Amino acid sequence: MADHKECKHSPVEITRREALHGMVAGLGVLAMPASDASASVWEAFFQKHFRELSKEELTQTLARLSSEYSEEFGKEITVKATPAIEGVKYGYGLDLSRCIGCRRCVYACVGENNQSHDPQIHWIRVVQLNKEKGTSLEYAEHYYNPELVPEKGHFYMPIQCQQCENPPCTKVCPVQATWKEKDGIVVVDYNWCIGCRYCMAACPYGARHFNWTKGQLPAENMNTDTHYLGNRPRPKGVVEKCTFCIQRTREQPGRYPACEEICPVGARKFGNLLDPNGELRYLIENKRVFILKEELNTQPKFYYFYAT
Ligand code: SF4
Ligand code: SF4
């Protein structure tokens, strides 16, 4: 089960239905499924908050979603809810002296996490920076497109959800549809998100993305191994973001996130921050490390460093 202790607010302080009701009160209409809607539409509508589901309800919910997605994509799709592993807090390191700006990580992430192909959604952005101007994001080039990378005089900085230890995004959600798990991963329940986008406005890293329309994902590209809080298909009108590949990293033995696995130059280092002998701890303790927008006290668990 997901961690219930990290979020200070009870999921029922303001319920999703109260918020929805408030939003539509002016219209005098509550958006309910049509009377001839199928049983699964009603089940989805009345589904409890993820952290309030009993074991049995969770099993039923995962089975319902697996069946819906399998029918939609014409192949067997599993939806799991693997919980956080005891004694693990995930962190990520990125070696700026190695990254060549090839964007392979961006597209490995799209494939692994079932991101929409049209319109394109990318959970990772790689920006090009000028060596003379340093790491100031003010001068970042987001749409660089030379024939060859790396381009002389430049270096590259991939940016994705920083899995903040003190995340402003979760605090502003009026229905507690997003929260930080025990292993530090910040997640979204797509069945509970009401699409208000407050979390997007609160995130100082531009790490959250909104589904303005139902994303297009060709069935042949669909990754069939999905997690409820991660890469399962997202409906129109909800927010999504990087989860450090929760469907891979919470397995035992754990797998690396797709972005770390694909990187051709070994610029990416994923690991357990609580492991005193881990590579990540060594890097943090021995290299020149910085975090983005430190002054905001968001406490990212994504560390940039120069190994050379
Ligand atoms: S795959 Fe590696 S080298 Fe390429 S942009 Fe991503 S982090 Fe940089
Ligand atoms: S980077 Fe943004 S979305 Fe990710 S945890 Fe921090 S504030 Fe939230």
Coordinates of C-alpha atoms and ligand atoms in Angstrom, one line a residue:
M1 CA 0.0 0.0 0.0
A2 CA 1.1 3.6 -0.4
D3 CA 2.5 5.5 2.5
H4 CA -0.2 7.1 4.6
K5 CA 1.9 9.1 6.9
E6 CA 3.8 11.6 4.7
C7 CA 0.8 13.8 3.9
K8 CA -0.2 16.0 6.9
H9 CA -3.7 16.6 5.6
S10 CA -6.3 13.9 5.6
P11 CA -7.5 13.2 2.1
V12 CA -11.0 13.9 3.3
E13 CA -10.3 17.5 4.7
I14 CA -11.8 18.7 1.4
T15 CA -13.2 16.0 -0.7
R16 CA -12.9 15.8 -4.4
R17 CA -16.6 15.8 -4.8
E18 CA -17.0 18.9 -2.6
A19 CA -14.4 20.7 -4.8
L20 CA -16.1 19.5 -8.0
H21 CA -19.4 20.6 -6.5
G22 CA -18.0 24.0 -5.7
M23 CA -16.7 24.4 -9.2
V24 CA -19.9 23.6 -10.9
A25 CA -22.2 25.2 -8.3
G26 CA -22.6 28.3 -10.5
L27 CA -23.8 26.2 -13.3
G28 CA -26.3 24.4 -11.1
V29 CA -25.2 21.1 -12.6
L30 CA -23.1 18.3 -11.1
A31 CA -21.2 16.4 -13.8
M32 CA -22.4 12.9 -13.2
P33 CA -22.1 10.0 -15.5
A34 CA -25.2 9.5 -17.8
S35 CA -27.8 7.1 -16.5
D36 CA -27.0 4.6 -19.2
A37 CA -23.2 4.7 -18.4
S38 CA -21.5 1.4 -17.9
A39 CA -20.8 -0.1 -14.4
S40 CA -17.1 0.7 -14.7
V41 CA -17.8 4.4 -15.3
W42 CA -19.9 4.5 -12.1
E43 CA -17.2 2.6 -10.2
A44 CA -14.6 5.0 -11.4
F45 CA -16.7 8.0 -10.4
F46 CA -17.3 6.8 -6.9
Q47 CA -13.8 5.4 -6.4
K48 CA -12.2 6.4 -3.1
H49 CA -9.0 8.3 -2.7
F50 CA -6.1 5.9 -3.4
R51 CA -4.8 6.1 0.2
E52 CA -8.2 5.2 1.6
L53 CA -8.7 2.1 -0.5
S54 CA -8.8 -1.1 1.5
K55 CA -6.6 -4.0 0.2
E56 CA -9.7 -5.5 -1.4
E57 CA -10.8 -2.3 -3.0
L58 CA -7.3 -1.7 -4.3
T59 CA -7.2 -5.1 -5.9
Q60 CA -10.6 -4.5 -7.5
T61 CA -9.6 -1.1 -8.8
L62 CA -6.3 -2.4 -10.3
A63 CA -8.2 -5.2 -12.0
R64 CA -10.9 -2.8 -13.4
L65 CA -8.2 -0.5 -14.8
S66 CA -6.2 -3.4 -16.3
S67 CA -9.2 -4.7 -18.0
E68 CA -10.2 -1.2 -19.3
Y69 CA -6.7 -0.5 -20.7
S70 CA -6.3 -4.0 -22.1
E71 CA -9.5 -3.5 -24.1
E72 CA -8.6 0.0 -25.2
F73 CA -5.1 -0.9 -26.4
G74 CA -5.9 -4.5 -27.6
K75 CA -3.2 -6.1 -25.5
E76 CA -2.7 -7.3 -21.9
I77 CA -1.8 -4.4 -19.7
T78 CA -1.0 -4.8 -16.0
V79 CA -1.6 -2.1 -13.4
K80 CA 0.2 -2.6 -10.2
A81 CA 0.6 -0.5 -7.0
T82 CA 3.9 -1.7 -5.7
P83 CA 4.5 0.1 -2.4
A84 CA 7.6 2.0 -1.2
I85 CA 10.5 -0.2 0.0
E86 CA 11.5 0.2 3.6
G87 CA 14.8 2.0 4.2
V88 CA 14.8 3.6 0.8
K89 CA 14.8 7.3 -0.2
Y90 CA 15.5 7.8 -3.9
G91 CA 17.8 10.5 -5.2
Y92 CA 19.3 11.3 -8.6
G93 CA 22.6 12.8 -9.6
L94 CA 23.4 14.3 -12.9
D95 CA 27.0 14.9 -14.1
L96 CA 27.0 18.1 -16.1
S97 CA 30.6 17.5 -17.3
R98 CA 29.4 14.4 -19.1
C99 CA 26.0 15.2 -20.5
I100 CA 26.2 15.8 -24.3
G101 CA 22.6 17.1 -24.7
C102 CA 21.5 14.2 -27.0
R103 CA 18.0 14.0 -25.5
R104 CA 18.0 10.2 -25.6
C105 CA 16.8 10.3 -21.9
V106 CA 13.8 12.4 -23.0
Y107 CA 12.6 9.9 -25.5
A108 CA 13.4 6.8 -23.4
C109 CA 11.2 8.4 -20.8
V110 CA 8.4 9.0 -23.3
G111 CA 8.5 5.3 -24.3
E112 CA 8.7 3.9 -20.8
N113 CA 6.1 6.2 -19.2
N114 CA 3.5 6.1 -22.0
Q115 CA 3.6 9.8 -22.6
S116 CA 1.4 11.2 -25.3
H117 CA 2.9 11.4 -28.8
D118 CA 0.3 13.9 -30.0
P119 CA 0.3 16.4 -28.5
Q120 CA 3.8 15.5 -27.3
I121 CA 4.4 15.5 -23.6
H122 CA 8.0 15.3 -22.2
W123 CA 8.6 14.8 -18.5
I124 CA 12.3 15.6 -19.1
R125 CA 13.5 18.8 -20.7
V126 CA 17.2 19.3 -21.7
V127 CA 18.3 22.8 -21.9
Q128 CA 21.5 24.2 -23.6
L129 CA 23.6 26.6 -21.6
N130 CA 26.5 28.8 -22.6
K131 CA 29.7 28.0 -20.9
E132 CA 30.5 31.7 -20.5
K133 CA 27.2 32.4 -18.8
G134 CA 27.2 29.4 -16.4
T135 CA 24.2 27.6 -14.9
S136 CA 21.8 30.6 -14.9
L137 CA 18.5 29.3 -16.4
E138 CA 17.8 32.8 -17.5
Y139 CA 20.0 32.1 -20.5
A140 CA 18.9 28.6 -21.2
E141 CA 18.1 27.6 -24.8
H142 CA 15.1 25.2 -24.7
Y143 CA 14.7 24.5 -28.4
Y144 CA 18.4 24.0 -29.4
N145 CA 18.6 22.0 -32.6
P146 CA 22.2 21.8 -34.1
E147 CA 23.2 19.0 -36.5
L148 CA 25.6 17.6 -33.9
V149 CA 25.8 17.8 -30.1
P150 CA 27.5 18.8 -28.0
E151 CA 27.9 22.2 -29.6
K152 CA 31.1 24.1 -29.0
G153 CA 31.0 26.5 -26.1
H154 CA 27.9 25.0 -24.6
F155 CA 26.9 22.4 -22.0
Y156 CA 23.6 20.7 -21.2
M157 CA 21.2 20.4 -18.2
P158 CA 18.4 17.9 -18.2
I159 CA 15.5 19.0 -15.9
Q160 CA 12.7 16.9 -14.6
C161 CA 10.7 16.6 -11.4
Q162 CA 13.2 17.1 -8.6
Q163 CA 11.2 15.0 -6.1
C164 CA 11.4 17.8 -3.6
E165 CA 11.6 16.9 0.0
N166 CA 9.6 20.0 0.8
P167 CA 7.3 20.1 -2.3
P168 CA 5.2 23.2 -2.8
C169 CA 3.1 21.4 -5.5
T170 CA 1.5 19.0 -3.0
K171 CA 0.6 21.7 -0.5
V172 CA -1.6 23.7 -2.9
C173 CA -3.7 20.8 -4.2
P174 CA -7.2 21.5 -2.9
V175 CA -8.2 17.8 -3.0
Q176 CA -4.9 16.1 -1.9
A177 CA -4.6 14.3 -5.3
T178 CA -0.8 14.6 -5.1
W179 CA 1.5 13.8 -2.3
K180 CA 5.0 12.6 -1.3
E181 CA 5.5 8.9 -0.7
K182 CA 7.7 7.4 2.0
D183 CA 10.5 6.7 -0.5
G184 CA 10.4 10.4 -1.5
I185 CA 8.6 10.0 -4.8
V186 CA 6.0 12.7 -5.4
V187 CA 2.9 11.1 -7.1
V188 CA -0.4 12.0 -8.6
D189 CA -3.7 10.0 -8.4
Y190 CA -5.1 10.6 -11.9
N191 CA -8.5 9.4 -10.7
W192 CA -8.6 12.1 -8.0
C193 CA -7.0 15.0 -9.9
I194 CA -9.6 17.7 -10.8
G195 CA -7.3 19.5 -13.2
C196 CA -7.2 22.8 -11.4
R197 CA -3.4 23.1 -12.2
Y198 CA -2.6 24.8 -8.9
C199 CA 0.3 22.4 -8.5
M200 CA 1.7 23.4 -11.9
A201 CA 1.7 27.1 -10.8
A202 CA 3.4 26.1 -7.5
C203 CA 6.2 24.1 -9.1
P204 CA 9.3 26.3 -9.6
Y205 CA 10.8 23.8 -12.0
G206 CA 8.1 23.5 -14.7
A207 CA 8.1 19.8 -14.0
R208 CA 4.3 19.2 -14.2
H209 CA 2.4 18.8 -17.4
F210 CA -1.3 19.1 -18.2
N211 CA -3.3 16.8 -20.5
W212 CA -5.3 19.4 -22.4
T213 CA -6.7 16.5 -24.5
K214 CA -6.7 12.7 -24.3
G215 CA -3.1 11.9 -25.3
Q216 CA -2.4 9.9 -28.4
L217 CA -0.4 6.8 -27.7
P218 CA -0.1 4.2 -30.5
A219 CA -0.9 0.7 -29.1
E220 CA 2.3 -0.7 -30.4
N221 CA 4.2 1.8 -28.3
M222 CA 2.3 1.2 -25.1
N223 CA 4.4 -0.1 -22.3
T224 CA 2.2 -2.8 -20.7
D225 CA 4.0 -2.7 -17.3
T226 CA 2.3 0.1 -15.5
H227 CA 1.9 1.5 -12.0
Y228 CA -1.3 3.1 -10.7
L229 CA 0.7 6.2 -9.5
G230 CA 2.9 6.4 -12.5
N231 CA 2.8 5.4 -16.2
R232 CA -0.7 4.1 -16.6
P233 CA -2.7 5.9 -19.3
R234 CA -3.8 9.4 -18.3
P235 CA -7.2 10.8 -19.0
K236 CA -7.9 14.2 -20.4
G237 CA -7.8 17.0 -17.8
V238 CA -5.2 15.7 -15.3
V239 CA -1.6 16.6 -14.4
E240 CA 1.3 14.3 -14.8
K241 CA 5.1 14.3 -14.0
C242 CA 8.2 12.2 -13.6
T243 CA 8.0 9.5 -10.8
F244 CA 11.6 8.2 -11.1
C245 CA 10.0 5.3 -13.1
I246 CA 8.1 4.1 -10.0
Q247 CA 7.0 0.9 -12.0
R248 CA 10.7 -0.1 -12.3
T249 CA 12.5 1.3 -9.3
R250 CA 10.1 -0.2 -6.7
E251 CA 10.6 -3.7 -8.0
Q252 CA 12.8 -6.1 -6.0
P253 CA 15.4 -6.3 -7.3
G254 CA 14.9 -2.7 -8.4
R255 CA 15.6 -1.5 -11.9
Y256 CA 17.1 1.8 -12.9
P257 CA 14.9 4.5 -14.4
A258 CA 14.7 4.4 -18.2
C259 CA 16.6 7.7 -18.5
E260 CA 19.5 6.5 -16.5
E261 CA 19.7 3.2 -18.4
I262 CA 19.7 4.9 -21.9
C263 CA 22.3 7.6 -21.2
P264 CA 25.2 6.8 -23.6
V265 CA 27.8 8.7 -21.5
G266 CA 26.9 7.7 -18.0
A267 CA 25.8 11.2 -17.0
R268 CA 23.0 9.9 -14.8
K269 CA 23.3 8.3 -11.4
F270 CA 20.2 7.0 -9.6
G271 CA 20.3 5.5 -6.1
N272 CA 19.2 5.3 -2.5
L273 CA 20.2 8.4 -0.5
L274 CA 20.0 6.4 2.7
D275 CA 22.7 3.9 1.7
P276 CA 25.9 5.3 3.2
N277 CA 28.0 3.2 0.8
G278 CA 26.0 4.0 -2.3
E279 CA 27.5 5.8 -5.3
L280 CA 25.0 8.7 -4.9
R281 CA 26.1 9.4 -1.4
Y282 CA 29.8 9.3 -2.5
L283 CA 29.1 11.8 -5.2
I284 CA 27.2 14.2 -2.9
E285 CA 29.9 14.0 -0.3
N286 CA 32.9 14.3 -2.6
K287 CA 32.0 16.3 -5.7
R288 CA 31.0 19.8 -6.4
V289 CA 27.3 19.4 -6.1
F290 CA 24.4 21.9 -6.4
I291 CA 20.6 21.9 -6.5
L292 CA 18.3 24.1 -8.5
K293 CA 16.8 27.1 -6.8
E294 CA 18.2 26.3 -3.4
E295 CA 16.9 29.6 -2.0
L296 CA 13.3 28.4 -2.3
N297 CA 13.9 25.6 0.3
T298 CA 12.1 23.0 -1.8
Q299 CA 15.0 20.7 -1.0
P300 CA 15.3 18.8 -4.3
K301 CA 16.6 15.3 -4.3
F302 CA 18.0 15.8 -7.8
Y303 CA 21.7 16.8 -7.6
Y304 CA 23.8 18.3 -10.3
F305 CA 27.6 17.9 -10.1
Y306 CA 30.8 18.1 -12.1
A307 CA 32.7 14.8 -11.8
T308 CA 35.8 16.2 -13.7
Ligands
SF4_1 S1 20.9 10.8 -22.4 FE1 22.6 11.5 -21.0 S2 23.9 12.7 -22.4 FE2 22.0 12.5 -23.4 S3 20.9 14.4 -22.8 FE3 20.2 12.8 -21.4 S4 21.6 12.9 -19.7 FE4 22.6 14.1 -21.4
SF4_2 S1 9.9 19.6 -8.9 FE1 7.9 20.5 -9.0 S2 6.5 18.8 -9.3 FE2 8.4 17.9 -8.6 S3 8.2 17.7 -6.3 FE3 9.2 19.7 -6.8 S4 7.6 21.2 -6.8 FE4 6.6 19.2 -7.1

